[in-house]
Every structure is written in structure tokens, then in C-alpha cells.
Tab-separated table of C-alpha atoms in Angstrom:
chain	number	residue	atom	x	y	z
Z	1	UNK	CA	-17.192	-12.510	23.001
Z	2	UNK	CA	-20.391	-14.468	24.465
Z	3	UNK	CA	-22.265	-11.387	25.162
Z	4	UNK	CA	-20.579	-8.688	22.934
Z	5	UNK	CA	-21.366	-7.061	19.855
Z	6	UNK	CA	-18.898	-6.854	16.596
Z	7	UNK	CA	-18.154	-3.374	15.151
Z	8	UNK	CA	-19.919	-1.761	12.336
Z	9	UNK	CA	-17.010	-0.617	9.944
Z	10	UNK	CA	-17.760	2.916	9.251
Z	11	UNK	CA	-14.870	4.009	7.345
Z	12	UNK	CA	-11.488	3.202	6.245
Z	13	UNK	CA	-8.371	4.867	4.518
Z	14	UNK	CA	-5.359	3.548	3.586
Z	15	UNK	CA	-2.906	6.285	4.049
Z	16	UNK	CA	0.885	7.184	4.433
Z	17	UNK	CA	0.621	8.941	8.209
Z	18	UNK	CA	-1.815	10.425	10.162
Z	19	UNK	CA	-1.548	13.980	12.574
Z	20	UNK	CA	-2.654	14.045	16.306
Z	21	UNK	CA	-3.528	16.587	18.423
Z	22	UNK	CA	-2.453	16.742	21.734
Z	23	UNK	CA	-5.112	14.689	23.168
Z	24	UNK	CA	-4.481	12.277	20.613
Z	25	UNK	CA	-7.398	12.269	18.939
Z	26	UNK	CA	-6.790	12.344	14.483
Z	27	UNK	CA	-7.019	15.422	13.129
Z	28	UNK	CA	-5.538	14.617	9.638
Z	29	UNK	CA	-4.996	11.919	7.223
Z	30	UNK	CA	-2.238	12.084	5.280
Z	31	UNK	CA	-1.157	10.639	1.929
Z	32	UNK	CA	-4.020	8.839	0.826
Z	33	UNK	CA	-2.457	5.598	-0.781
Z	34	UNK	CA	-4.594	4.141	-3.779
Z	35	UNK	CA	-2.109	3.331	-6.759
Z	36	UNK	CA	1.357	2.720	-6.875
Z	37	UNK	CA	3.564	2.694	-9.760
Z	38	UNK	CA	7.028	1.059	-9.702
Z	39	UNK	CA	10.086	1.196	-11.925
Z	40	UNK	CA	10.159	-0.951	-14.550
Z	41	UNK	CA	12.981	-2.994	-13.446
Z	42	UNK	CA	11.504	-3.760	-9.965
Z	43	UNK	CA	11.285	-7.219	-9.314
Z	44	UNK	CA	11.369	-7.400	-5.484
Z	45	UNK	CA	7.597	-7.350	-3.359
Z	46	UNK	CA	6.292	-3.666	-3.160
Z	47	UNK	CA	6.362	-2.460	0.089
Z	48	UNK	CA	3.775	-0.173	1.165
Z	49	UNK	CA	4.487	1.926	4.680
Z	50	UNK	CA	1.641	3.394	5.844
Z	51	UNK	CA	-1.189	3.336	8.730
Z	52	UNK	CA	-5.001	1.867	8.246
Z	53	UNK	CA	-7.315	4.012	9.786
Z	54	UNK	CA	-10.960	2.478	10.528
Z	55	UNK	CA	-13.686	4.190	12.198
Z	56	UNK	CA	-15.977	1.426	14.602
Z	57	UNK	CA	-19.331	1.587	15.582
Z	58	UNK	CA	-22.067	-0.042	17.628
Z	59	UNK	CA	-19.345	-2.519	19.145
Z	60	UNK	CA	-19.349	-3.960	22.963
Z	61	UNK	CA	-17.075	-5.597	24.472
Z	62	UNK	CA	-13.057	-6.947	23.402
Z	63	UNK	CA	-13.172	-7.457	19.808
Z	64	UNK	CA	-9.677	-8.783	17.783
Z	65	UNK	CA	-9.128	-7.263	14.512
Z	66	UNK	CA	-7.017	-9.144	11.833
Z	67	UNK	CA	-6.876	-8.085	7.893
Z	68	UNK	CA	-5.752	-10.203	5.342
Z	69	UNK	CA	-4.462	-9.198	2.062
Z	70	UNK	CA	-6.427	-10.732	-1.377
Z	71	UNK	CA	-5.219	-10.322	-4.786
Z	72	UNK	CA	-8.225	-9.628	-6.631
Z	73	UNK	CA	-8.597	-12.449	-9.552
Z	74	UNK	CA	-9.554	-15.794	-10.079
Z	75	UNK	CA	-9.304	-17.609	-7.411
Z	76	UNK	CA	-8.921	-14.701	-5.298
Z	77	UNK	CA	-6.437	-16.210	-2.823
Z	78	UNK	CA	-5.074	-14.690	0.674
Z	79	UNK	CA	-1.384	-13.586	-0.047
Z	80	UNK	CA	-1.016	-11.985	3.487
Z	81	UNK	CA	-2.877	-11.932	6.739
Z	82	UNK	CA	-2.079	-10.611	10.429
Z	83	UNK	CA	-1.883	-11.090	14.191
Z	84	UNK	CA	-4.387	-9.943	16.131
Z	85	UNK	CA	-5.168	-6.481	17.147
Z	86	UNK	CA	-7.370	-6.642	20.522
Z	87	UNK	CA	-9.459	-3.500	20.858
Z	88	UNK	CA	-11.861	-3.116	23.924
Z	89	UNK	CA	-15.495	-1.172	23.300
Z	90	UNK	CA	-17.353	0.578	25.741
Z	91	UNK	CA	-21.135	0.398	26.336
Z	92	UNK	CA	-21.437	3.779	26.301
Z	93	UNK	CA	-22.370	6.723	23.502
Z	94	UNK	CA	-22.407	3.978	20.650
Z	95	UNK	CA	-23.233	5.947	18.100
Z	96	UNK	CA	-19.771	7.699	18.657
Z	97	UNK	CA	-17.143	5.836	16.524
Z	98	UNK	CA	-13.799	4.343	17.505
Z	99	UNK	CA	-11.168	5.720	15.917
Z	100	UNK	CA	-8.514	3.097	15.189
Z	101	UNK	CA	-5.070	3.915	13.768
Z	102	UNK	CA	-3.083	1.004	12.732
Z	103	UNK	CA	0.706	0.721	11.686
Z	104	UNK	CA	0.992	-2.265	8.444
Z	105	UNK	CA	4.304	-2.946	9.654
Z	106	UNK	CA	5.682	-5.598	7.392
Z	107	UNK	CA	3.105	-5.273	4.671
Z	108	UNK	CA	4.563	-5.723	0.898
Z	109	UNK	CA	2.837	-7.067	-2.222
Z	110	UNK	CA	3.982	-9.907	-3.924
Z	111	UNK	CA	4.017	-8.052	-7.311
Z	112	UNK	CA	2.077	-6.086	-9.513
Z	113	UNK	CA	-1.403	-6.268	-9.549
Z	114	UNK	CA	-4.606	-5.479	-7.737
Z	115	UNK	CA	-4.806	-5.888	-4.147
Z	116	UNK	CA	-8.203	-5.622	-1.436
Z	117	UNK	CA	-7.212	-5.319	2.409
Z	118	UNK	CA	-10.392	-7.114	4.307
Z	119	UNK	CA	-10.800	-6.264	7.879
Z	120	UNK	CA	-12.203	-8.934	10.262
Z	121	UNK	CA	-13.591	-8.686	13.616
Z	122	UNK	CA	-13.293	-11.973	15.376
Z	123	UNK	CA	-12.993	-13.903	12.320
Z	124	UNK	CA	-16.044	-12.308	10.903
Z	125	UNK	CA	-15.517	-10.073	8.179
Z	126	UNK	CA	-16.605	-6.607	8.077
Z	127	UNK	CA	-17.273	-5.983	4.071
Z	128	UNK	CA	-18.814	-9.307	2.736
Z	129	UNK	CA	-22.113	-8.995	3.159
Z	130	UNK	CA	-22.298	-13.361	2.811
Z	131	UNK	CA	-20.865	-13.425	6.385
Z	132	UNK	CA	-24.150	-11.133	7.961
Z	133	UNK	CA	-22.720	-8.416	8.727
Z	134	UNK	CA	-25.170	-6.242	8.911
Z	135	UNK	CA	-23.692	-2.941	6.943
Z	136	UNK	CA	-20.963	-3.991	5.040
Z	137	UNK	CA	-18.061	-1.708	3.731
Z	138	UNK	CA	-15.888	-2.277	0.372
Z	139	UNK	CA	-12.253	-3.484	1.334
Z	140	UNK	CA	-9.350	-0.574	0.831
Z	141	UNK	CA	-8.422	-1.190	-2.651
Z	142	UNK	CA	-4.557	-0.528	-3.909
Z	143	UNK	CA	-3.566	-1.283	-7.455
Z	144	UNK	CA	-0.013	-1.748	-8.426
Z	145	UNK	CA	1.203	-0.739	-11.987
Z	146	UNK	CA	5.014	-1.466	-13.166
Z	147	UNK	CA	6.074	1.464	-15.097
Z	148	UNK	CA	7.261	1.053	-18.903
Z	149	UNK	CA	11.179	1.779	-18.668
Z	150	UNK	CA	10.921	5.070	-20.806
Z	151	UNK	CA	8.606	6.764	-18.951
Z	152	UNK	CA	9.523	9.098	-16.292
Z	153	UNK	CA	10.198	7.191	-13.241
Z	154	UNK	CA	9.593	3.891	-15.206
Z	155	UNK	CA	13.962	3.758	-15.284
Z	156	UNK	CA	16.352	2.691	-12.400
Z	157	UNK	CA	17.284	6.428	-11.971
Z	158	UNK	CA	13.776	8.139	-11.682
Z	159	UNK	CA	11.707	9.113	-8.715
Z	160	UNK	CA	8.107	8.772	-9.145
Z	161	UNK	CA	6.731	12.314	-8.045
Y	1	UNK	CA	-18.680	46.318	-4.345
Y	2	UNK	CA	-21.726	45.209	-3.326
Y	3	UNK	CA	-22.009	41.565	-1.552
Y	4	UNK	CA	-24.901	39.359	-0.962
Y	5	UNK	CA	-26.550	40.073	2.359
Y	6	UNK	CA	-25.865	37.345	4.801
Y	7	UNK	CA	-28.192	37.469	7.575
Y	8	UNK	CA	-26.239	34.894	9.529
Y	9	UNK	CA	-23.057	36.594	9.204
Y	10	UNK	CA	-23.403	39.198	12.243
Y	11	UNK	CA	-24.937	37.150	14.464
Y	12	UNK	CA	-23.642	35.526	17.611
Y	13	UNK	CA	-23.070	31.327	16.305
Y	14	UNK	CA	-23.923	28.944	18.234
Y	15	UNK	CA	-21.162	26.808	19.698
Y	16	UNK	CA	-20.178	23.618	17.809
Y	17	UNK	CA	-18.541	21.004	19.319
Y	18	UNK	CA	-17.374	18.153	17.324
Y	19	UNK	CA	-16.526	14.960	19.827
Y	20	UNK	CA	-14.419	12.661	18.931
Y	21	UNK	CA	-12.253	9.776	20.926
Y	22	UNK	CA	-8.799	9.660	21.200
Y	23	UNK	CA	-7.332	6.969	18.793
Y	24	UNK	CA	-6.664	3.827	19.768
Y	25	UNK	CA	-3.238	2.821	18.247
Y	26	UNK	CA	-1.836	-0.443	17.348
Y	27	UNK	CA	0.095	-2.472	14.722
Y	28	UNK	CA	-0.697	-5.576	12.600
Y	29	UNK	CA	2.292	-7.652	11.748
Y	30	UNK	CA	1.509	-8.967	8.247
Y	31	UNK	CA	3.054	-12.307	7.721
Y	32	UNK	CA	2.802	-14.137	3.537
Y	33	UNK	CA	0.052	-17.200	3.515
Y	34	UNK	CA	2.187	-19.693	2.285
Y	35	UNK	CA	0.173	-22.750	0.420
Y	36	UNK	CA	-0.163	-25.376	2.766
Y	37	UNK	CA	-1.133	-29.239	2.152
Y	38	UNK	CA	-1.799	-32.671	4.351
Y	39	UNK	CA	-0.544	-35.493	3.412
Y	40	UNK	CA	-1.689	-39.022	5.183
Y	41	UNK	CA	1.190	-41.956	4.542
Y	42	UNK	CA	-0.992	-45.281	5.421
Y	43	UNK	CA	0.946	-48.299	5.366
Y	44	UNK	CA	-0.537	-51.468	3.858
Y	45	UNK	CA	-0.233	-55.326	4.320
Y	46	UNK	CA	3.191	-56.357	2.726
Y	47	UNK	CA	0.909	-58.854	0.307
Y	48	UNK	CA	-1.291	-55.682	-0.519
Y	49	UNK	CA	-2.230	-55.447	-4.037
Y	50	UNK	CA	-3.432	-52.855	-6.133
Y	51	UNK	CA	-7.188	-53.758	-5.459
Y	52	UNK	CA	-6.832	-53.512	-1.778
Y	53	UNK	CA	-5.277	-50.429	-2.588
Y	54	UNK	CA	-8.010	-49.159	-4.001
Y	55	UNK	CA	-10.019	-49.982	-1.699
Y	56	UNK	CA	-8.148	-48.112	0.611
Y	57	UNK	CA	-8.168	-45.037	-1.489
Y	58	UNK	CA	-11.825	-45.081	-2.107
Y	59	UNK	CA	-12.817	-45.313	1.934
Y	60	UNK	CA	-10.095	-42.197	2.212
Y	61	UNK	CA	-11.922	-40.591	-0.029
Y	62	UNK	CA	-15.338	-40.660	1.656
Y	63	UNK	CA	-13.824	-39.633	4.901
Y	64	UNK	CA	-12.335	-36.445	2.966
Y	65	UNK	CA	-16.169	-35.709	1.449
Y	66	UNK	CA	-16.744	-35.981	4.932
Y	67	UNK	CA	-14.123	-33.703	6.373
Y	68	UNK	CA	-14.816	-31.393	3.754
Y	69	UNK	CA	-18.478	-30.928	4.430
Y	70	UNK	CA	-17.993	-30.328	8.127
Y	71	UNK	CA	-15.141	-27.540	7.049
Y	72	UNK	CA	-17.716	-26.073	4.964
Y	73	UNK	CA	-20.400	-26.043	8.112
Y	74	UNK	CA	-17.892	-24.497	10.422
Y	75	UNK	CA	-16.964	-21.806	8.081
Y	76	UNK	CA	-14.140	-23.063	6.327
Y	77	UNK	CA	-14.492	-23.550	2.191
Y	78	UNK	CA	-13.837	-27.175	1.912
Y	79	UNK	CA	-10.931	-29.736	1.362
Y	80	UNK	CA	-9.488	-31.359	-2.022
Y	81	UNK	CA	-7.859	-34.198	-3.159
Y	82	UNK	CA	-4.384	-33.203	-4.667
Y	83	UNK	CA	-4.516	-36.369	-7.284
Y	84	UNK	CA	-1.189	-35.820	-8.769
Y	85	UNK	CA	0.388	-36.141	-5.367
Y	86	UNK	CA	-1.490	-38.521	-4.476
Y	87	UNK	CA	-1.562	-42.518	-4.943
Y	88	UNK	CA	0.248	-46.200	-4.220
Y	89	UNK	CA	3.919	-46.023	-2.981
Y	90	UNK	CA	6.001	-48.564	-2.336
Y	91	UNK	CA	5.868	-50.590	0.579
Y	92	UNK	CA	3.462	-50.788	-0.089
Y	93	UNK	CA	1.796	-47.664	1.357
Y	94	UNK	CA	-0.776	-45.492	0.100
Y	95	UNK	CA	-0.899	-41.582	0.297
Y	96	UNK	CA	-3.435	-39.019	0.021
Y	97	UNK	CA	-2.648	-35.240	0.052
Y	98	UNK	CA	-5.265	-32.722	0.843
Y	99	UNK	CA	-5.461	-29.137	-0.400
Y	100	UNK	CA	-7.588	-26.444	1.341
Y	101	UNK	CA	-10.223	-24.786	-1.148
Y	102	UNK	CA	-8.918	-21.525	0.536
Y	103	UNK	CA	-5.655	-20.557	2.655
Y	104	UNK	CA	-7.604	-18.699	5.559
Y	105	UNK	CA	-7.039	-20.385	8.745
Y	106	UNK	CA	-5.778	-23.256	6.477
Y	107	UNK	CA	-3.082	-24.459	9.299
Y	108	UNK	CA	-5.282	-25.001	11.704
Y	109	UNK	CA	-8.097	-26.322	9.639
Y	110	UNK	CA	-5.408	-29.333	8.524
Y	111	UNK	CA	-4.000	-30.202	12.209
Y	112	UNK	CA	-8.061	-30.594	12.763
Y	113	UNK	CA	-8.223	-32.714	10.010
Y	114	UNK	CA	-4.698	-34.360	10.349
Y	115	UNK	CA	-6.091	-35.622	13.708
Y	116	UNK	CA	-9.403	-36.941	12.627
Y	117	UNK	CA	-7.987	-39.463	9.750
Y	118	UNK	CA	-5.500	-40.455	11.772
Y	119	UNK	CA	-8.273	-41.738	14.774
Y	120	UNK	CA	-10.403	-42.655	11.266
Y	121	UNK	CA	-7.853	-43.997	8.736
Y	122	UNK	CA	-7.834	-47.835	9.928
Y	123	UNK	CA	-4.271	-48.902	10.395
Y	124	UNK	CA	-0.859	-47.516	10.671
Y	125	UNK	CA	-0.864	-44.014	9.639
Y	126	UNK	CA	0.882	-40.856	9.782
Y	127	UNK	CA	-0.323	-37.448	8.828
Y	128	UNK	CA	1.387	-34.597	8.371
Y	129	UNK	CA	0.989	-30.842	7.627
Y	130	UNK	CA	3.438	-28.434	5.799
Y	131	UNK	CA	4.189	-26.096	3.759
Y	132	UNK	CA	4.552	-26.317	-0.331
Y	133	UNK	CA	7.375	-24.684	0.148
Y	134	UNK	CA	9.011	-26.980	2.379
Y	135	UNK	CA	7.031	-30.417	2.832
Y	136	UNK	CA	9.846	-32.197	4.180
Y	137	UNK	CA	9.827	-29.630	7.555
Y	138	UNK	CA	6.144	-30.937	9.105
Y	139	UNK	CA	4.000	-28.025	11.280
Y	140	UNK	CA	2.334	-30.678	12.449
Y	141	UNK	CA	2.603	-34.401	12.204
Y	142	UNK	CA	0.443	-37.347	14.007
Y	143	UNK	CA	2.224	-40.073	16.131
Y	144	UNK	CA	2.867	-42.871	13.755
């Protein structure tokens, strides 16, 4: 985008849904989705259904949003990353954010552990404050604890509450 | 009971609006980074002994200090030798795998690189990119 301007990520949630009103603008977010515990005898990837909702700012023109999934450690290594999400800004009323709702279809972590979902705007991204951006914004953070197998829920036949 | 005067309560409010736009609504397919790697097969003179292949190995090696460095410029964190996948085979041949510093973009970052030591390698050569996984299924391979 030659003669564009990237976003300014003002917020973002990671939640389980979000409610609409009938002009389809958010008027709720639902489930807030920061920890999740799993049973002690889980050993498949931990799959986490839910919507990412950012708020935009100061952006003009076509911007494409990706995120890529990091597991927080050492080497601090991608584990997952997206397609593209093309999302056109207007020149007008700036300081207005964009409200963008997006469905992590797909999304499961590898394991337990500690996870950081980094939004990027054209490549750039929007929380590392090494890349310029000029307010950055701390990735959505989920952490991912396996249960001990006599706790409740930590067995095959519990339900985490 | 008494109550704490408000002097705001009883009067007329002023009307609030709080804009906001309508969302805009879309989904990101999240596909697993799988460790990728290059690896450049260059085939030697029949009478090629271990000197020559050393030779061979060290003027590789600049041009991946090289390719590294420019990674680094356009954004990317760098290449590195994979040593223990790396060396003299028989054929003689001699090959040289390549590990990104960091999986972002790394596909794409080793066809650009695949294509560069092959023009740069100096003789018959064939690069090829894949998956740890599955090395033997290329993503992208050089003419030979």
C-alpha cells in the first residue's frame, strides 16, 4: 500500500463469541479466553474456538492482516500462522476505530504451554515496538495448563466448569 | 431515609451518542509452521578429492554469510548451516543444508535463496526446499 497508512492496534480480546446488534455493530464480548486447563490424559493439540476481536485506528487504505501463533520460550518459534485477512480503511473520521471480528477457524495448540497471538498488518507487526510501529500493543496471551488426574476435571470423566 | 442530594439527577441530560462502525467480519485459517530446510546437492569432478571438497564447502559457505546478511537487510533473521546434515557424499558430491534462524516467511525466503546458489554455486547443482517432515517431497526444487 504505496500511499496508505498501517493501523494502530487499539485493542484486542481473545474471546469465545461476540453479540451484534441489528446493524451489526458489537455490542458484547463474550467468554473472555485467557487460560485453559485440560484433562490430564489429553494428549491431542488444544483446540481453542473462538473469535479475535481488534479495534484499528489511524489506517488508510487496503491493509492484510495475518497473526501467527508463538510459543513463548527460548527460541520463541512460530507454531502457527494464517492467510490473509484484507480489510479496506477509509480516509474519513480516523480517530473512529475499526471494529474487526475474526473467526480462528482451525486454530489448536500444539500442547501445553504458553502461547502469544501477534497480529500483523502487511507483514509489519502491530506489538513489537523493534518493527516501528509507532504504539505498540502486547500480543493476546493464552496459557495452557494440563490438569493433575485427581483434581476435578483433571480425569477422563470431568468437565472443567 | 435520607439520600445525598444529586443536583444532576432532575435535570434534563444531555443526549449521548456513542458511534461506532459496524464490524467488519472475517476468518483466518490457521495452518502449523512446519520446520523447513534447503538443501544444495553439487556434484563434483569424478577425480575430486577431499581438498577440492573443501574447497567447495568453504566458497558455499561465504555465499551463505552472504545470503544470510541480505535476509537479515530485507527483514528476514538470517540463514544457518545445518552441519550435521551437511558434508561430502558419494559421487562424489557435496551438500549443504540451510536452516532459517526463524520459520516466518521461511518458504519463500528458501525458494529466494534456492535460486540464487543455484545461478552462484559453480557447476552442476540442484537445490531443493522441503519440509523436515518430509524432505524427500521438494516445495521447490531448481532445474538440475
Amino acid at each position: 500500500m504505496p500511499d496508505g497508512v498501517l493501523p494502530t492496534l487499539r485493542l484486542a480480546v481473545l474471546c469465545g463469541r461476540v453479540a451484534y446488534d441489528g446493524d451489526g455493530r458489537v455490542v458484547a464480548l463474550l467468554d473472555p479466553l485467557t487460560v485453559v486447563h485440560v484433562p490430564a490424559a489429553w494428549s491431542e493439540p488444544v483446540p481453542v474456538p473462538g473469535v479475535l476481536y481488534l479495534q484499528l485506528a489511524g489506517a488508510i487504505g487496503t491493509v492484510s492482516l495475518t497473526a501467527e501463533v508463538r510459543e513463548v520460550g527460548a527460541e520463541d518459534e512460530v507454531r502457527y500462522e494464517t492467510s490473509p485477512l484484507l480489510v479496506a480503511f477509509d480516509a474519513g473520521d480516523r480517530d473512529l476505530p475499526y471494529t474487526v471480528v475474526i473467526d480462528l477457524a482451525g486454530l489448536a495448540f500444539p500442547g501445553t504451554g504458553l502461547y502469544e497471538v501477534f497480529v500483523r498488518s502487511d507483514g509489519a507487526s502491530l506489538h513489537d515496538p523493534e518493527e516501528a510501529i509507532p504504539v505498540p500493543y502486547p500480543p493476546v496471551r493464552v496459557a495452557v495448563y494440563q490438569l493433575p488426574a485427581d483434581e476435578p476435571g483433571g480425569g477422563d470423566d470431568g468437565d472443567e466448569s | 431515609m435520607a439520600t445525598n442530594p444529586d443536583p444532576m439527577r432532575d435535570r434534563p441530560r444531555p443526549a449521548l451518542r456513542f458511534p461506532s462502525r459496524p464490524a467488519i467480519r472475517g476468518t483466518w485459517t490457521f495452518r502449523k509452521v512446519e520446520p523447513v530446510h534447503l538443501k544444495l546437492t553439487l556434484t563434483l569432478p569424478p577425480d575430486a578429492d577431499e581438498a577440492t571438497a573443501g574447497a567447495v564447502m568453504a566458497k558455499l559457505g561465504e555465499l551463505v554469510a552472504e545470503l544470510s546478511a541480505a535476509d537479515v537487510t530485507a527483514g528476514g533473521k538470517g540463514f544457518r548451516v545445518d552441519i550435521g546434515r551437511s558434508g561430502l557424499r558419494p559421487g562424489p558430491a557435496v551438500e549443504l543444508v540451510l536452516v532459517p534462524n526463524h520459520l516466518r516467511g521461511a518458504v519463500e525466503r528458501l525458494k529466494r535463496a534456492a535460486d540464487l546458489l543455484a545461478r552462484s554455486a559453480g557447476g552442476p547443482v540442484v537445490v531443493r526446499v522441503a519440509t523436515d517432515a518430509d524432505p524427500e517431497t521438494p516445495l521447490y526444487q531448481t532445474a538440475a
